[in-house]
Tab-separated table of C-alpha atoms and ligand atoms in Angstrom:
chain	number	residue	atom	x	y	z
A	1	MET	CA	51.635	-78.623	-13.957
A	2	GLU	CA	51.318	-81.743	-15.559
A	3	PHE	CA	52.388	-84.035	-13.358
A	4	LEU	CA	54.582	-84.380	-9.933
A	5	ASP	CA	57.353	-86.852	-9.406
A	6	LEU	CA	57.263	-87.942	-5.550
A	7	PRO	CA	60.127	-89.921	-4.205
A	8	GLY	CA	59.947	-93.355	-3.085
A	9	CYS	CA	59.952	-93.167	1.175
A	10	SER	CA	59.605	-95.432	3.460
A	11	VAL	CA	58.990	-93.892	6.975
A	12	ALA	CA	55.954	-91.722	8.280
A	13	ARG	CA	55.949	-89.531	10.978
A	14	GLY	CA	54.659	-86.889	12.177
A	15	THR	CA	51.679	-84.319	13.288
A	16	VAL	CA	49.058	-82.902	10.417
A	17	ARG	CA	46.848	-80.827	11.224
A	18	LEU	CA	43.035	-81.340	9.186
A	19	PRO	CA	41.931	-79.405	6.794
A	20	GLY	CA	38.419	-78.206	7.842
A	21	SER	CA	35.717	-81.119	6.803
A	22	LYS	CA	34.113	-80.558	2.962
A	23	SER	CA	30.826	-81.935	3.987
A	24	ILE	CA	29.860	-80.132	7.629
A	25	SER	CA	31.964	-77.037	5.795
A	26	ASN	CA	28.639	-76.665	2.764
A	27	ARG	CA	26.128	-77.441	5.028
A	28	VAL	CA	26.814	-75.292	7.360
A	29	LEU	CA	27.364	-72.239	4.263
A	30	LEU	CA	23.893	-72.926	3.407
A	31	LEU	CA	22.169	-73.849	6.642
A	32	ALA	CA	23.875	-70.545	7.960
A	33	ALA	CA	22.758	-68.317	4.610
A	34	LEU	CA	19.248	-70.252	5.233
A	35	ALA	CA	19.138	-69.283	8.844
A	36	ASP	CA	17.691	-66.012	10.667
A	37	GLY	CA	21.144	-64.480	11.962
A	38	VAL	CA	24.502	-63.971	11.196
A	39	THR	CA	26.739	-66.720	11.679
A	40	GLU	CA	30.798	-66.421	12.339
A	41	VAL	CA	32.172	-70.010	10.816
A	42	HIS	CA	35.322	-70.996	11.734
A	43	ASP	CA	38.166	-73.128	10.275
A	44	LEU	CA	36.243	-73.805	7.050
A	45	LEU	CA	37.801	-75.535	4.227
A	46	ASP	CA	39.134	-73.794	1.243
A	47	SER	CA	39.095	-75.520	-1.787
A	48	ASP	CA	37.463	-76.058	-4.909
A	49	ASP	CA	34.138	-77.601	-3.412
A	50	THR	CA	33.307	-74.889	-1.098
A	51	ARG	CA	34.840	-72.065	-3.171
A	52	HIS	CA	31.259	-73.357	-5.681
A	53	MET	CA	29.453	-72.809	-2.576
A	54	LEU	CA	30.554	-69.503	-1.540
A	55	ALA	CA	30.399	-67.858	-4.982
A	56	ALA	CA	26.212	-69.598	-5.577
A	57	LEU	CA	25.389	-68.190	-1.948
A	58	ARG	CA	26.963	-64.649	-2.926
A	59	ALA	CA	24.966	-64.899	-6.640
A	60	LEU	CA	22.178	-65.614	-4.616
A	61	GLY	CA	22.810	-62.326	-2.666
A	62	VAL	CA	24.401	-63.440	0.841
A	63	GLY	CA	26.160	-61.965	2.720
A	64	VAL	CA	28.921	-63.466	2.514
A	65	GLU	CA	32.519	-62.161	4.213
A	66	ASP	CA	36.106	-63.694	4.341
A	67	CYS	CA	37.466	-62.666	7.987
A	68	GLY	CA	41.027	-64.502	6.883
A	69	ASN	CA	42.502	-67.644	8.433
A	70	HIS	CA	39.380	-69.608	8.055
A	71	HIS	CA	36.542	-67.151	9.557
A	72	TRP	CA	33.580	-66.487	7.386
A	73	ARG	CA	30.864	-64.789	8.204
A	74	ILE	CA	27.529	-65.258	7.026
A	75	SER	CA	24.666	-62.999	7.083
A	76	GLY	CA	21.399	-65.257	6.899
A	77	MET	CA	18.190	-64.668	4.315
A	78	GLY	CA	15.975	-66.245	6.491
A	79	SER	CA	14.048	-68.950	4.401
A	80	ALA	CA	14.887	-67.014	0.744
A	81	PHE	CA	17.740	-65.532	-1.118
A	82	PRO	CA	16.975	-61.960	-2.326
A	83	VAL	CA	18.423	-62.822	-5.958
A	84	LYS	CA	14.990	-65.009	-7.370
A	85	ARG	CA	16.296	-65.539	-11.326
A	86	THR	CA	20.029	-66.427	-11.205
A	87	GLU	CA	22.231	-68.932	-13.502
A	88	LEU	CA	24.718	-71.134	-10.478
A	89	PHE	CA	28.047	-73.300	-11.620
A	90	LEU	CA	28.272	-75.833	-8.920
A	91	GLY	CA	31.789	-77.545	-10.000
A	92	ASN	CA	31.811	-81.306	-9.268
A	93	ALA	CA	31.126	-80.507	-6.039
A	94	GLY	CA	28.541	-83.027	-4.948
A	95	THR	CA	27.603	-81.115	-1.517
A	96	ALA	CA	26.910	-77.478	-3.521
A	97	PHE	CA	24.940	-79.604	-5.953
A	98	ARG	CA	22.096	-81.976	-4.498
A	99	PRO	CA	21.330	-79.918	-1.215
A	100	LEU	CA	21.474	-76.180	-2.930
A	101	THR	CA	18.636	-78.119	-6.128
A	102	ALA	CA	17.392	-79.060	-2.718
A	103	ALA	CA	16.485	-75.348	-1.377
A	104	LEU	CA	15.975	-74.063	-4.269
A	105	ALA	CA	12.961	-75.795	-5.293
A	106	PHE	CA	11.424	-73.826	-2.452
A	107	CYS	CA	12.859	-70.207	-3.173
A	108	GLY	CA	10.080	-69.420	-5.107
A	109	GLY	CA	12.746	-68.370	-7.873
A	110	ASP	CA	14.281	-69.378	-11.274
A	111	TYR	CA	17.724	-70.866	-10.976
A	112	VAL	CA	19.843	-72.993	-13.777
A	113	LEU	CA	22.385	-75.020	-12.069
A	114	LYS	CA	24.855	-76.714	-13.785
A	115	GLY	CA	28.400	-78.261	-12.956
A	116	VAL	CA	31.465	-79.976	-14.412
A	117	ALA	CA	30.863	-82.227	-17.668
A	118	ARG	CA	31.601	-85.118	-14.924
A	119	MET	CA	28.579	-83.472	-13.227
A	120	HIS	CA	26.425	-83.887	-16.019
A	121	GLU	CA	26.808	-87.627	-15.753
A	122	ARG	CA	26.407	-87.657	-11.652
A	123	PRO	CA	22.432	-89.353	-11.489
A	124	ILE	CA	20.201	-86.934	-9.623
A	125	GLY	CA	16.899	-88.230	-11.012
A	126	ASP	CA	15.995	-89.628	-7.171
A	127	LEU	CA	16.097	-86.268	-5.839
A	128	ILE	CA	14.331	-84.594	-8.822
A	129	ASP	CA	11.684	-86.950	-8.284
A	130	ALA	CA	11.411	-86.690	-4.731
A	131	LEU	CA	11.136	-83.154	-4.986
A	132	LYS	CA	8.005	-82.759	-7.237
A	133	GLN	CA	6.353	-85.412	-4.467
A	134	LEU	CA	6.482	-81.521	-2.817
A	135	GLY	CA	5.268	-79.720	-5.570
A	136	ALA	CA	8.994	-78.555	-6.926
A	137	GLN	CA	8.772	-77.618	-10.925
A	138	ILE	CA	12.190	-78.433	-12.360
A	139	ASP	CA	13.769	-78.975	-15.870
A	140	TYR	CA	16.230	-81.114	-17.097
A	141	LEU	CA	18.443	-78.889	-19.382
A	142	GLY	CA	20.157	-82.325	-20.923
A	143	LYS	CA	19.778	-86.118	-20.844
A	144	PRO	CA	16.912	-87.242	-18.062
A	145	GLY	CA	18.314	-87.511	-14.841
A	146	PHE	CA	21.328	-85.608	-14.486
A	147	PRO	CA	22.065	-81.436	-14.290
A	148	PRO	CA	21.789	-79.114	-15.246
A	149	LEU	CA	18.839	-78.499	-14.665
A	150	HIS	CA	16.586	-75.537	-14.316
A	151	ILE	CA	14.634	-74.578	-11.085
A	152	HIS	CA	11.321	-72.528	-11.194
A	153	PRO	CA	8.950	-71.737	-8.286
A	154	ALA	CA	7.312	-74.896	-6.741
A	155	THR	CA	3.647	-75.067	-6.427
A	156	PRO	CA	1.244	-76.225	-3.826
A	157	ALA	CA	1.159	-79.792	-2.695
A	158	GLY	CA	1.342	-82.940	0.043
A	159	ASP	CA	2.531	-83.128	2.704
A	160	CYS	CA	5.072	-86.355	1.969
A	161	ALA	CA	7.287	-87.668	-0.307
A	162	GLN	CA	9.576	-91.029	-1.137
A	163	VAL	CA	12.959	-91.117	-2.012
A	164	ARG	CA	15.417	-93.783	-3.111
A	165	GLY	CA	18.645	-94.305	-0.866
A	166	ASN	CA	20.484	-96.729	-2.511
A	167	VAL	CA	22.118	-94.151	-5.389
A	168	SER	CA	23.606	-90.920	-3.177
A	169	SER	CA	22.277	-90.297	0.860
A	170	GLN	CA	23.019	-86.536	-0.921
A	171	PHE	CA	19.440	-86.574	-1.892
A	172	LEU	CA	17.854	-87.331	1.433
A	173	THR	CA	20.351	-84.883	2.970
A	174	GLY	CA	19.304	-81.969	0.529
A	175	LEU	CA	15.667	-82.694	1.026
A	176	LEU	CA	16.088	-82.277	5.032
A	177	MET	CA	17.596	-79.523	4.428
A	178	ALA	CA	15.143	-78.273	2.533
A	179	LEU	CA	12.023	-79.191	4.347
A	180	PRO	CA	12.421	-76.151	6.826
A	181	LEU	CA	11.608	-73.809	3.906
A	182	ARG	CA	8.386	-75.307	2.850
A	183	GLN	CA	6.534	-74.063	6.591
A	184	LYS	CA	4.453	-76.895	6.202
A	185	ALA	CA	4.782	-80.591	8.227
A	186	THR	CA	6.441	-82.538	5.907
A	187	THR	CA	7.732	-86.245	5.665
A	188	VAL	CA	9.940	-87.916	3.747
A	189	GLU	CA	10.423	-91.823	3.566
A	190	VAL	CA	13.294	-93.742	2.274
A	191	VAL	CA	12.299	-96.603	-0.092
A	192	GLY	CA	14.709	-99.677	-0.400
A	193	GLU	CA	18.259	-99.418	1.058
A	194	LEU	CA	19.593	-96.217	2.511
A	195	ILE	CA	23.874	-95.999	1.442
A	196	SER	CA	26.137	-94.150	3.489
A	197	LYS	CA	24.133	-93.518	6.591
A	198	PRO	CA	26.587	-91.701	8.015
A	199	TYR	CA	26.106	-88.895	6.429
A	200	ILE	CA	22.803	-88.917	7.154
A	201	GLY	CA	24.451	-88.292	10.448
A	202	ILE	CA	26.002	-85.487	9.699
A	203	THR	CA	23.165	-83.578	8.175
A	204	LEU	CA	20.469	-83.955	11.395
A	205	ALA	CA	23.569	-83.319	13.559
A	206	MET	CA	24.223	-79.553	11.320
A	207	LEU	CA	19.952	-79.483	11.182
A	208	ARG	CA	20.090	-79.411	15.396
A	209	ARG	CA	23.322	-76.850	15.806
A	210	PHE	CA	20.928	-74.349	13.410
A	211	GLY	CA	17.538	-75.348	15.877
A	212	VAL	CA	16.011	-77.668	13.597
A	213	ALA	CA	14.913	-81.013	15.021
A	214	VAL	CA	14.123	-83.677	12.871
A	215	ALA	CA	11.484	-86.685	14.291
A	216	GLN	CA	12.689	-89.864	12.969
A	217	ASP	CA	11.713	-93.593	12.181
A	218	GLY	CA	15.356	-95.159	11.972
A	219	TRP	CA	16.102	-94.625	8.746
A	220	ALA	CA	12.917	-94.936	6.966
A	221	SER	CA	11.302	-91.640	7.383
A	222	PHE	CA	11.702	-88.138	8.519
A	223	THR	CA	9.295	-85.549	9.884
A	224	VAL	CA	9.848	-81.682	9.876
A	225	ALA	CA	7.308	-79.780	11.752
A	226	ALA	CA	5.517	-76.793	10.466
A	227	ASP	CA	7.297	-74.170	12.597
A	228	ALA	CA	10.788	-75.340	12.055
A	229	ARG	CA	13.246	-72.705	10.604
A	230	TYR	CA	16.879	-72.156	11.065
A	231	ARG	CA	18.073	-70.156	13.227
A	232	SER	CA	22.055	-69.158	13.473
A	233	PRO	CA	23.821	-70.646	16.739
A	234	GLY	CA	26.493	-67.834	16.729
A	235	GLU	CA	29.797	-68.806	16.447
A	236	ILE	CA	30.425	-72.473	14.611
A	237	HIS	CA	33.266	-74.352	14.388
A	238	VAL	CA	34.304	-76.651	11.830
A	239	GLU	CA	35.909	-79.615	12.894
A	240	GLY	CA	38.997	-81.760	10.333
A	241	ASP	CA	37.653	-83.652	7.101
A	242	ALA	CA	38.110	-87.514	8.475
A	243	SER	CA	38.119	-88.549	5.048
A	244	SER	CA	41.573	-86.167	4.201
A	245	ALA	CA	42.626	-87.917	7.498
A	246	SER	CA	42.553	-91.553	5.946
A	247	TYR	CA	45.485	-90.766	3.883
A	248	PHE	CA	48.134	-90.346	7.288
A	249	LEU	CA	46.675	-92.642	9.157
A	250	ALA	CA	47.104	-94.713	6.191
A	251	ALA	CA	50.983	-93.377	6.262
A	252	GLY	CA	51.368	-94.134	9.594
A	253	ALA	CA	50.090	-97.876	9.291
A	254	ILE	CA	52.558	-98.093	6.086
A	255	GLY	CA	55.444	-96.415	7.486
A	256	GLY	CA	56.207	-96.988	11.177
A	257	GLY	CA	54.544	-93.517	12.062
A	258	PRO	CA	53.340	-92.068	14.797
A	259	VAL	CA	51.169	-90.039	12.726
A	260	ARG	CA	48.929	-87.958	13.935
A	261	VAL	CA	45.734	-85.924	12.738
A	262	GLU	CA	44.254	-83.234	14.894
A	263	GLY	CA	41.250	-82.138	13.926
A	264	VAL	CA	38.714	-85.480	14.382
A	265	GLY	CA	38.736	-87.725	16.931
A	266	GLN	CA	36.300	-90.038	19.087
A	267	ASP	CA	33.818	-87.129	19.173
A	268	SER	CA	33.580	-86.419	15.685
A	269	VAL	CA	30.047	-86.277	13.562
A	270	GLN	CA	31.911	-87.816	10.628
A	271	GLY	CA	31.353	-91.343	10.351
A	272	ASP	CA	34.758	-91.286	8.117
A	273	VAL	CA	36.722	-91.475	11.421
A	274	ARG	CA	35.219	-95.469	11.203
A	275	PHE	CA	38.368	-95.499	8.354
A	276	ALA	CA	40.157	-96.432	11.889
A	277	ASP	CA	38.981	-99.488	12.740
A	278	ALA	CA	39.676	-100.626	9.899
A	279	LEU	CA	43.118	-99.758	9.782
A	280	ALA	CA	43.091	-101.551	13.189
A	281	LEU	CA	41.666	-104.896	11.739
A	282	MET	CA	44.636	-104.751	9.575
A	283	GLY	CA	46.860	-104.463	12.671
A	284	ALA	CA	48.104	-101.288	12.941
A	285	GLN	CA	47.844	-99.825	16.268
A	286	ILE	CA	45.086	-97.060	16.874
A	287	THR	CA	44.591	-94.463	19.701
A	288	MET	CA	42.338	-91.869	19.416
A	289	GLY	CA	41.232	-88.630	21.704
A	290	PRO	CA	38.679	-86.588	21.136
A	291	ASN	CA	39.565	-84.488	18.564
A	292	TRP	CA	43.065	-86.596	17.394
A	293	ILE	CA	44.037	-89.801	15.920
A	294	GLU	CA	47.028	-91.619	15.816
A	295	ALA	CA	47.973	-94.113	13.730
A	296	ARG	CA	51.436	-96.527	13.877
A	297	SER	CA	52.654	-99.956	11.874
A	298	PRO	CA	51.607	-102.942	13.648
A	299	LYS	CA	53.352	-104.156	16.593
A	300	GLU	CA	54.309	-107.663	15.154
A	301	GLY	CA	55.276	-108.281	11.700
A	302	ARG	CA	53.292	-106.909	9.014
A	303	LEU	CA	49.587	-105.338	7.966
A	304	LYS	CA	46.721	-108.052	6.898
A	305	ALA	CA	44.130	-108.549	4.382
A	306	ILE	CA	41.098	-107.539	5.513
A	307	ASP	CA	36.903	-108.715	3.868
A	308	LEU	CA	34.851	-105.111	4.582
A	309	ASP	CA	31.816	-103.932	3.426
A	310	CYS	CA	32.523	-100.588	3.517
A	311	ASN	CA	28.923	-98.976	2.474
A	312	HIS	CA	29.521	-96.518	5.654
A	313	ILE	CA	32.757	-95.298	4.689
A	314	PRO	CA	32.421	-94.678	1.222
A	315	ASP	CA	34.840	-92.154	0.586
A	316	ALA	CA	38.050	-93.333	3.014
A	317	ALA	CA	37.602	-97.170	1.912
A	318	MET	CA	38.912	-95.615	-0.886
A	319	THR	CA	42.537	-95.366	1.012
A	320	LEU	CA	41.942	-98.897	1.907
A	321	ALA	CA	42.419	-100.359	-1.582
A	322	VAL	CA	45.824	-98.884	-1.607
A	323	VAL	CA	46.861	-99.930	2.171
A	324	ALA	CA	45.897	-103.519	1.087
A	325	LEU	CA	49.033	-103.343	-1.769
A	326	PHE	CA	51.349	-103.256	2.260
A	327	ALA	CA	49.446	-105.757	3.883
A	328	ASP	CA	49.235	-109.656	4.078
A	329	GLY	CA	47.045	-112.086	1.877
A	330	VAL	CA	43.816	-110.813	-0.567
A	331	THR	CA	41.761	-107.350	0.732
A	332	THR	CA	38.065	-107.711	-0.602
A	333	LEU	CA	36.184	-104.122	-0.608
A	334	ARG	CA	32.738	-104.712	-0.246
A	335	ASN	CA	29.153	-102.560	-0.875
A	336	ILE	CA	31.393	-99.768	-3.499
A	337	ALA	CA	28.694	-99.422	-5.926
A	338	SER	CA	28.180	-95.910	-5.087
A	339	TRP	CA	32.071	-95.604	-6.327
A	340	ARG	CA	30.811	-95.832	-9.587
A	341	VAL	CA	29.103	-92.816	-10.063
A	342	LYS	CA	31.468	-90.207	-7.748
A	343	GLU	CA	34.078	-88.008	-9.467
A	344	THR	CA	34.587	-90.829	-11.662
A	345	ASP	CA	33.993	-94.505	-11.592
A	346	ARG	CA	36.230	-95.070	-8.807
A	347	ILE	CA	35.998	-99.054	-9.278
A	348	ALA	CA	37.596	-99.101	-12.498
A	349	ALA	CA	39.606	-96.405	-12.195
A	350	MET	CA	41.229	-97.855	-8.525
A	351	ALA	CA	41.579	-101.525	-10.382
A	352	THR	CA	43.592	-100.053	-13.543
A	353	GLU	CA	45.905	-97.721	-11.795
A	354	LEU	CA	46.663	-100.709	-8.643
A	355	ARG	CA	47.899	-103.078	-11.621
A	356	LYS	CA	49.852	-100.258	-13.356
A	357	VAL	CA	52.181	-100.755	-9.835
A	358	GLY	CA	51.675	-104.713	-9.689
A	359	ALA	CA	48.815	-105.788	-8.288
A	360	THR	CA	46.061	-108.080	-9.710
A	361	VAL	CA	42.359	-106.931	-8.757
A	362	GLU	CA	39.174	-108.215	-9.626
A	363	GLU	CA	35.940	-105.475	-9.927
A	364	GLY	CA	32.331	-106.358	-9.924
A	365	ALA	CA	29.804	-104.335	-9.529
A	366	ASP	CA	30.013	-103.064	-5.993
A	367	PHE	CA	32.786	-105.187	-5.251
A	368	ILE	CA	37.061	-104.935	-5.536
A	369	ARG	CA	39.448	-107.452	-4.606
A	370	ILE	CA	43.346	-106.894	-4.431
A	371	THR	CA	46.194	-108.883	-4.402
A	372	PRO	CA	49.588	-106.872	-4.021
A	373	PRO	CA	52.206	-107.690	-6.009
A	374	GLU	CA	55.667	-109.525	-4.627
A	375	THR	CA	57.011	-106.336	-4.889
A	376	LEU	CA	56.270	-102.771	-6.397
A	377	ILE	CA	56.709	-101.440	-10.045
A	378	PRO	CA	58.202	-98.219	-9.771
A	379	ASN	CA	58.277	-95.495	-11.282
A	380	ALA	CA	54.641	-96.061	-12.285
A	381	ILE	CA	52.573	-93.030	-14.356
A	382	ILE	CA	49.257	-92.538	-12.039
A	383	ASP	CA	46.453	-90.999	-13.519
A	384	THR	CA	44.039	-89.740	-11.695
A	385	TYR	CA	40.434	-89.329	-13.281
A	386	ASP	CA	40.022	-85.454	-12.692
A	387	ASP	CA	39.093	-87.161	-8.847
A	388	HIS	CA	40.791	-86.109	-5.574
A	389	ARG	CA	41.191	-89.355	-3.743
A	390	MET	CA	42.716	-90.818	-6.452
A	391	ALA	CA	45.681	-88.623	-6.426
A	392	MET	CA	46.101	-88.999	-2.760
A	393	CYS	CA	45.691	-92.349	-2.343
A	394	LEU	CA	47.312	-93.375	-4.863
A	395	SER	CA	50.395	-91.157	-4.036
A	396	LEU	CA	50.847	-93.179	-1.117
A	397	VAL	CA	52.483	-96.435	-2.892
A	398	THR	CA	55.719	-94.237	-2.428
A	399	LEU	CA	55.842	-95.955	0.696
A	400	GLY	CA	56.835	-98.667	-0.504
A	401	GLY	CA	59.914	-97.216	-1.557
A	402	VAL	CA	58.729	-96.707	-5.019
A	403	PRO	CA	58.733	-92.989	-6.696
A	404	VAL	CA	55.672	-92.737	-8.072
A	405	ARG	CA	54.598	-90.181	-11.053
A	406	ILE	CA	51.293	-88.582	-10.559
A	407	ASN	CA	49.383	-86.925	-13.309
A	408	ASP	CA	46.981	-83.618	-13.193
A	409	PRO	CA	48.060	-83.466	-9.037
A	410	ALA	CA	46.131	-79.970	-9.318
A	411	CYS	CA	42.528	-81.943	-9.006
A	412	VAL	CA	43.250	-82.437	-5.092
A	413	ASN	CA	42.081	-79.263	-5.169
A	414	LYS	CA	38.516	-79.939	-5.078
A	415	THR	CA	39.108	-81.326	-1.170
A	416	PHE	CA	42.919	-80.233	-0.559
A	417	PRO	CA	44.762	-78.177	-2.205
A	418	ALA	CA	47.570	-78.589	0.342
A	419	TYR	CA	47.728	-82.218	-0.083
A	420	PHE	CA	51.288	-82.997	-1.419
A	421	LYS	CA	53.106	-80.300	0.975
A	422	VAL	CA	51.378	-82.077	4.300
A	423	LEU	CA	52.308	-85.444	2.459
A	424	ALA	CA	55.877	-84.577	2.288
A	425	GLU	CA	56.237	-83.234	5.922
A	426	ILE	CA	55.655	-86.673	7.408
A	427	ALA	CA	56.595	-89.404	4.332
A	428	GLN	CA	60.696	-89.778	4.665
B	501	LIG	O1	26.969	-85.824	2.165
B	501	LIG	C1	27.811	-86.041	2.057
B	501	LIG	O2	28.840	-84.400	2.364
B	501	LIG	C2	28.967	-87.187	0.698
B	501	LIG	C3	28.341	-88.178	0.818
B	501	LIG	C4	29.348	-89.058	0.511
B	501	LIG	O3	28.277	-89.748	-1.031
B	501	LIG	P1	27.121	-90.803	-1.177
B	501	LIG	O4	26.283	-90.293	-0.386
B	501	LIG	O5	27.112	-90.227	-2.650
B	501	LIG	O6	27.661	-92.088	-1.467
B	501	LIG	C5	29.939	-88.746	-0.062
B	501	LIG	O7	30.917	-89.641	-1.077
B	501	LIG	C6	30.258	-87.594	-0.265
B	501	LIG	O8	31.869	-87.282	-0.407
B	501	LIG	C7	30.068	-87.013	0.853
B	502	LIG	C1	31.931	-88.570	-3.671
B	502	LIG	C2	32.955	-86.953	-3.699
B	502	LIG	O1	32.715	-85.809	-4.049
B	502	LIG	P1	31.245	-85.282	-3.713
B	502	LIG	O2	30.629	-84.325	-2.124
B	502	LIG	O3	31.243	-84.399	-4.716
B	502	LIG	O4	29.846	-86.209	-3.950
B	502	LIG	C3	33.861	-86.960	-2.720
B	502	LIG	O5	34.809	-86.242	-2.090
B	502	LIG	O6	34.999	-87.862	-2.116
């Protein structure tokens, strides 16, 4: 489908059972593949990003069985893959590309890793530099610092590496996931600022579930012991996706509500549940249980603009940019430089598309500032830049009662193939 015409609506109400978390699904799949024993994975996300990870694991010789109803059985290989030479295509899945690069660097084989054109523009140099300090042998097949990559067997090397954390936390995540494969005590030190910290929290939580403890000195240094080894937890349940939850919570905050999302709540390991705090700051009524969150419009009056450092919620913060259209005042979202190196340059893309519906938007290297229009411009034709979050975020404009055309709606397949169907169930 080339485009999807969404009708204007004004009320959002209902309950949404969330699809599985992308971040947790892809971590669990790789750790289960590298563990001793069989792992029964429940509630796995079914989307392009997880399909790329599953296809890669199959190509590497891992036993991967679809038991139906989002239940997968992964037969762990115990620290190495049987297939020693293959080429993997990982689409635009950062959570597959970066951790697989790190893990395969220590698996003693020859591997070529490729992605879509945009993946070949997304930086990976800081990860490769750190892996090389640990003996990894990796060649760039295109532009230095970017995929595609050719990975060769590692050579013996030292026990400490430094990694820069200010471009993507996925580099540190990849390293942490790979360290137990070295069977040698190894320390990784973070040089300078570390962005998107809650994702490191997800990584550490998943490593713990698979039997690996990481000794931590704040966010500055991480050590994995020589005898660390992944062990299957037997069964594991994937939480609902907290970033996907943001669209429905925003809908509840804009369109009256209540909208309840089920699958994430106050017990979640995902940093993006903190999106609910940002909505509360804007005046939305938020309630939370262990594994659900509910959002309604403010008790009185309209939503209010905010000025917020969004470094801890880089993905869900995009949703705030659209909520800003419905808030009184000027909203500024800060410390979001990483938006520029994701599925597209998200600061530029968001600015362009919000202007189409009448907003005044200022952008800087690491911020976006949005002044809502008096009235939204109807029938905007929204471009989505092959970015699932652009499509999902901009669909919320319809809650202002204006129809919107979304170009290339299928880009939501990256993390949430059923998104528009679910939105139609709660938005009237
Ligand atoms: O580790 C993860 O699962 C992710 C980390 C974040 O990336 P950065 O660390 O590049 O901000 C986030 O944007 C991405 O969608 C998922
Ligand atoms: C940045 C994202 O994806 P990736 O995991 O490919 O980095 C995202 O889903 O918003």
